[in-house]
Amino acid sequence: MRDVIYVMHSRFFMKKLKNPFLLTGYFGKEYFCNREQELDTLLEHFNNDRNIVLYSWRRMGKTALIKCFVAELEQKNIAETVYVDLLGTRSMNAAIKQITEAVYEKFGKTKSGFSAAFQHLLKSIGANLSFNPQSGMPEFSLSLKQSEKANRSLNALGDFLQKRKKQIIVVLDEFQQIGRYSKENGEAFFRTWMQEYPGIRFIYSGSHRQMMISMFADKNRPFYRSAQLMQLNPISFSSYKPFITQHFERNGKQIDADVIDAIYEWSREQTYCIQLLCNKLFAKHDKIKVEHLQPICTEVINQESPILSNYSNLLTDMQWKVLLAVAKEEPLKNPQSKNFIEQYHLGASSSVSTALKKLIEKELVIQEESSYYIHDVLMTRWLQNF
């Protein structure tokens, strides 16, 4: 059955992928590297009615892990899942609209249009559904000018989901975004929603680790100790190496062991970068040697260059200089040291400290214990060429 795989949230099957190293989405465990321990932990929390906080830096595979987990539950007919991406939201109005769209995608469609229960839900929350005349895609309009309306809308959504026969899991991805809603206490709204519907399981996923930890560990905030914290660490090299080797071999290709070593090191254990390099090597060569890797790395960096070059216009001169210096050091151990400041001509230590603080706030630089890194590995490798 290797030429057919199950696709999550669908009722159809798809032919085997042409390239086994996925860059987006989840297409079955055959293309998913390990995470067995994490899947077991998620299942143990689910079986014991616990809500979950899953956090890590971006591009570590949080979304793929969640989709793998809920796909297994859905295949066993244990649960139904509503997946909501909150990254682009800036208000409760936008968040509720995203949830409504996710509920529509999951439960609103029927062969003849959309269900009567969903029509009633739209009426309850004051939403209107129309269809884009060009794309044919649904478009929701929603206006919530008072906090009471936001509460009523969330409750209507909760009532709709709770009436489902199976266990409902609501995944709220990039959940840290709710802390940025101006003039609205998004945390209080969602905490109240969670309390009102104890029969619904919630997975809160976020890629800003400190914000997520603070949201659920600070006793002065609404979500204090309301869910189980779960940090997602990099996939171990001992797991990734056989995964990569097997996928090349299954497709009649070969990859030298030292190439995999170099990929893992260059990618700094970041799942997306590992997948990207393997994807491109798989597409270009049948017998991959170490000399094939550098041209691929250069190609990847060049492709990212038009996007990354825009950052120089978005940062102050000092922030840009400090960002470049952090990339060159990788890792940066002591940003206040005289040697570091003089080597990169950064001027006053107070200016370096201020610039570094801003870069961390912008999520361009991260701090791991006592070391500083640029979070985006591709940005790091691009800056290292300056």
XYZ file of C-alpha atoms in Angstrom:
386
model
C 0.000 0.000 0.000
C 2.986 2.305 -0.308
C 1.584 3.939 -3.415
C -1.477 5.223 -1.518
C -1.617 7.389 1.612
C -4.392 8.855 3.721
C -4.818 12.618 3.649
C -6.100 14.234 6.834
C -9.530 15.916 6.839
C -10.476 14.323 3.563
C -12.570 11.417 2.381
C -10.340 10.526 -0.539
C -6.962 9.018 -1.219
C -3.986 10.474 -3.010
C -1.203 8.884 -5.008
C 2.220 8.595 -3.475
C 4.098 11.886 -3.317
C 6.773 12.515 -5.941
C 9.094 13.942 -3.310
C 8.951 12.380 0.185
C 10.480 15.390 1.960
C 7.471 17.590 2.659
C 7.718 21.328 3.209
C 4.076 21.933 4.137
C 1.125 19.928 5.361
C 0.729 16.425 6.718
C 0.303 13.457 4.367
C 0.528 10.454 6.668
C 3.059 8.904 9.040
C 5.149 7.506 6.200
C 6.363 11.069 5.581
C 6.528 12.037 9.249
C 9.766 11.598 11.156
C 9.479 9.950 14.575
C 7.887 12.078 17.358
C 6.530 8.833 18.869
C 7.248 10.012 22.408
C 5.487 13.316 21.767
C 2.492 11.521 20.210
C 2.267 9.263 23.262
C 2.340 12.301 25.562
C -0.397 14.049 23.583
C -2.537 10.905 23.692
C -2.032 10.503 27.433
C -3.181 14.107 27.989
C -6.174 13.596 25.696
C -7.228 10.334 27.374
C -7.211 12.084 30.736
C -9.202 15.171 29.664
C -6.329 17.652 29.871
C -5.870 20.720 27.718
C -2.408 21.124 26.207
C 0.039 23.964 25.557
C 2.476 22.980 22.798
C 5.275 25.466 22.225
C 8.579 25.734 20.393
C 10.329 28.076 17.999
C 8.942 28.307 14.482
C 9.733 25.695 11.833
C 10.241 22.900 14.337
C 7.204 20.901 13.196
C 4.496 21.802 15.742
C 1.689 21.935 13.198
C 2.719 18.657 11.557
C 2.849 16.973 14.971
C -0.630 18.222 15.872
C -2.054 17.148 12.524
C -0.445 13.726 12.857
C -1.957 13.341 16.320
C -5.491 14.413 15.418
C -5.381 12.429 12.152
C -4.812 9.253 14.143
C -7.713 10.077 16.465
C -10.006 10.821 13.531
C -9.012 7.663 11.674
C -9.962 5.670 14.782
C -13.273 7.576 14.975
C -12.359 8.860 18.434
C -12.547 12.614 17.894
C -13.206 15.452 15.462
C -10.877 18.417 15.129
C -11.251 22.096 14.380
C -7.906 23.662 13.454
C -7.658 27.473 13.730
C -4.606 29.556 12.773
C -4.621 32.816 14.755
C -1.336 34.199 13.388
C -2.896 36.904 11.218
C -5.536 38.001 13.729
C -5.377 41.375 15.443
C -8.682 41.416 17.354
C -11.365 39.227 18.908
C -13.510 39.963 15.873
C -10.842 38.488 13.585
C -10.273 35.515 15.909
C -13.966 34.602 16.016
C -14.131 34.944 12.244
C -11.221 32.500 11.893
C -12.898 30.027 14.222
C -16.170 30.344 12.303
C -14.395 29.686 9.003
C -12.676 26.620 10.495
C -16.006 25.293 11.800
C -17.532 25.857 8.362
C -14.728 23.936 6.656
C -15.133 21.047 9.063
C -18.874 20.822 9.682
C -20.758 23.393 7.628
C -20.680 21.825 4.183
C -23.263 19.450 2.781
C -23.902 18.199 -0.751
C -26.648 20.773 -1.185
C -24.874 23.747 0.402
C -24.344 24.152 4.101
C -26.085 22.546 7.037
C -29.124 23.927 8.856
C -27.205 23.752 12.133
C -24.465 25.893 10.657
C -27.007 28.392 9.304
C -28.411 28.687 12.817
C -24.885 29.193 14.163
C -24.225 32.070 11.731
C -27.432 33.743 12.837
C -26.497 33.316 16.506
C -23.131 35.016 16.133
C -24.302 37.719 13.728
C -22.189 36.533 10.824
C -22.948 36.656 7.119
C -21.695 34.147 4.584
C -21.171 35.007 0.944
C -19.107 33.488 -1.848
C -16.383 35.184 -3.809
C -17.644 35.413 -7.423
C -14.165 34.744 -8.838
C -12.782 32.013 -6.569
C -16.066 30.589 -5.325
C -14.586 30.491 -1.822
C -16.744 31.392 1.203
C -16.281 34.826 2.762
C -17.499 35.649 6.240
C -18.325 39.100 7.520
C -18.604 39.667 11.233
C -18.993 42.768 13.375
C -18.529 42.613 17.148
C -18.372 46.048 18.684
C -19.050 45.066 22.290
C -17.402 42.504 24.545
C -20.825 40.986 25.328
C -21.246 40.160 21.632
C -17.836 38.477 21.556
C -18.813 36.338 24.547
C -22.137 35.405 22.976
C -20.423 34.475 19.711
C -17.877 32.250 21.433
C -20.662 30.612 23.434
C -22.679 29.979 20.263
C -19.625 28.339 18.696
C -19.095 26.310 21.878
C -22.737 25.171 21.908
C -22.473 24.089 18.275
C -19.299 22.091 18.868
C -20.451 20.546 22.137
C -23.565 19.108 20.433
C -21.391 16.979 18.158
C -21.599 13.268 18.988
C -17.836 12.763 19.091
C -15.197 14.391 21.256
C -14.191 17.774 19.834
C -10.607 19.047 19.829
C -10.103 22.739 19.081
C -6.541 23.547 18.007
C -5.674 27.228 18.384
C -2.365 27.673 16.566
C -0.111 30.711 17.183
C -2.147 31.276 20.327
C 0.269 33.894 21.689
C -1.332 36.280 19.199
C -4.323 36.849 21.497
C -2.067 38.686 23.935
C -1.563 41.366 21.283
C -5.195 42.305 20.728
C -5.281 46.034 21.389
C -7.877 47.244 23.922
C -9.205 43.692 24.325
C -8.359 41.083 26.916
C -8.214 38.143 24.543
C -6.811 35.874 27.245
C -9.821 36.472 29.511
C -12.287 35.835 26.665
C -10.695 32.511 25.696
C -10.161 31.404 29.297
C -13.862 31.937 30.000
C -14.737 30.011 26.838
C -12.589 27.081 27.899
C -14.213 27.010 31.349
C -17.744 27.150 29.906
C -17.141 24.069 27.737
C -15.176 21.502 29.756
C -16.257 18.786 27.324
C -14.181 20.335 24.527
C -10.446 19.647 24.506
C -8.147 22.524 23.578
C -4.614 22.460 22.189
C -2.907 25.844 22.395
C 0.077 25.981 20.083
C 2.580 28.829 19.898
C 5.954 29.713 18.430
C 6.946 32.448 20.869
C 8.160 30.374 23.765
C 8.470 33.045 26.431
C 5.045 34.500 25.664
C 3.421 31.061 25.783
C 5.123 30.081 29.031
C 4.251 33.405 30.644
C 0.629 33.171 29.521
C 0.140 29.820 31.277
C 2.640 30.057 34.154
C 2.079 33.620 35.425
C -0.338 33.505 38.364
C -1.644 36.973 37.503
C -2.889 35.942 34.043
C -6.207 34.250 33.161
C -4.766 30.983 31.835
C -2.560 30.333 34.885
C -2.070 26.551 35.224
C -5.126 25.786 33.098
C -3.329 23.446 30.671
C -0.359 21.104 30.490
C 2.851 22.699 29.175
C 4.646 20.678 26.504
C 7.835 21.905 24.836
C 8.696 20.566 21.391
C 12.430 19.974 20.991
C 14.360 19.250 17.765
C 14.096 15.783 16.259
C 17.180 13.846 17.283
C 19.872 13.096 14.726
C 19.601 9.390 15.566
C 15.974 9.512 14.343
C 16.417 11.810 11.378
C 19.390 10.010 9.808
C 17.619 6.673 9.129
C 14.446 8.530 8.093
C 16.377 10.425 5.409
C 18.369 7.379 4.286
C 15.278 5.166 3.960
C 13.346 7.657 1.851
C 16.213 7.990 -0.611
C 16.680 4.212 -0.786
C 12.958 3.484 -1.218
C 13.028 5.669 -4.299
C 16.127 4.075 -5.809
C 18.482 6.852 -4.691
C 21.537 7.005 -2.441
C 22.831 9.605 -0.024
C 26.196 9.444 1.731
C 26.173 9.493 5.525
C 28.456 12.532 5.699
C 25.946 14.516 3.621
C 23.247 13.883 6.227
C 25.682 14.945 8.958
C 26.334 18.210 7.117
C 22.621 18.837 6.462
C 21.775 18.464 10.153
C 24.584 20.789 11.211
C 23.860 23.457 8.554
C 20.162 23.412 9.459
C 20.896 23.804 13.160
C 18.407 20.992 13.905
C 15.529 23.046 12.430
C 13.010 20.669 10.856
C 11.973 22.900 7.960
C 15.558 23.497 6.804
C 16.411 19.798 6.977
C 13.348 18.969 4.898
C 14.113 21.758 2.411
C 17.673 20.634 1.723
C 16.645 16.988 1.432
C 13.767 17.948 -0.871
C 16.103 19.753 -3.255
C 18.827 17.093 -3.164
C 16.215 14.427 -3.838
C 14.961 16.381 -6.863
C 18.379 16.955 -8.418
C 20.489 13.835 -7.838
C 20.286 10.046 -7.644
C 23.601 9.535 -5.840
C 24.172 12.390 -3.419
C 27.741 13.175 -2.449
C 28.984 15.858 -0.087
C 30.011 18.084 -2.997
C 26.359 18.300 -4.045
C 25.287 20.005 -0.819
C 26.967 23.405 -1.084
C 25.352 24.346 -4.436
C 21.969 23.466 -2.932
C 22.657 25.618 0.125
C 23.659 28.495 -2.145
C 20.500 28.035 -4.227
C 18.326 28.100 -1.102
C 19.965 31.267 0.193
C 19.698 32.999 -3.176
C 16.003 32.171 -3.383
C 15.431 33.704 0.057
C 17.538 36.788 -0.651
C 14.764 39.049 -2.086
C 12.681 38.480 1.041
C 15.492 38.720 3.568
C 16.999 41.849 2.051
C 13.873 43.783 3.044
C 14.836 43.505 6.708
C 17.616 46.023 6.240
C 14.928 48.628 5.522
C 12.834 47.652 8.539
C 15.594 47.913 11.132
C 17.667 50.794 12.438
C 21.339 50.894 11.480
C 22.355 49.672 14.929
C 19.793 46.852 14.938
C 21.030 45.735 11.528
C 24.665 45.776 12.639
C 23.863 43.781 15.776
C 21.784 41.294 13.760
C 24.704 40.782 11.388
C 27.082 40.338 14.310
C 24.841 37.728 15.966
C 24.793 35.767 12.684
C 28.572 35.887 12.378
C 29.112 34.705 15.962
C 26.528 31.898 16.108
C 26.190 31.453 18.954
C 26.735 34.811 20.603
C 27.781 34.193 24.196
C 28.519 37.637 25.610
C 27.003 40.609 23.735
C 28.475 43.056 26.230
C 32.070 41.890 25.913
C 34.639 44.411 24.767
C 36.024 42.031 22.140
C 32.628 41.466 20.536
C 31.755 45.169 20.427
C 35.141 46.168 19.006
C 35.275 43.333 16.459
C 31.999 44.438 14.869
C 32.440 48.185 15.466
C 29.221 48.474 17.454
C 30.048 51.489 19.605
C 28.562 51.871 23.080
C 27.524 48.744 24.982
C 24.242 50.433 25.960
C 23.347 50.816 22.271
C 24.102 47.142 21.680
C 21.899 46.175 24.608
C 19.010 48.319 23.348
C 19.289 46.985 19.794
C 19.474 43.371 20.981
C 16.392 43.851 23.141
C 14.452 45.177 20.140
C 15.578 42.278 17.946
C 14.340 39.833 20.573
C 11.008 41.666 20.756
C 10.725 41.410 16.973
C 11.421 37.655 17.328
C 14.421 37.905 14.996
C 16.871 36.925 17.739
C 16.218 34.263 20.363
C 17.987 33.476 23.605
C 18.705 29.855 24.451
C 20.022 29.706 28.005
C 23.079 31.999 27.875
C 23.469 32.112 24.085
C 21.871 34.239 21.377
C 20.914 33.077 17.870
C 19.019 34.408 14.912
C 15.883 32.312 14.954
C 15.592 31.886 11.172
C 18.409 29.579 10.057
C 18.103 30.702 6.436
C 18.495 34.317 7.519
C 21.563 33.335 9.527
C 23.222 31.629 6.579
C 22.349 34.572 4.296
C 23.832 37.131 6.703
C 26.962 35.027 7.168
C 27.785 35.704 3.499
C 28.101 39.473 4.119
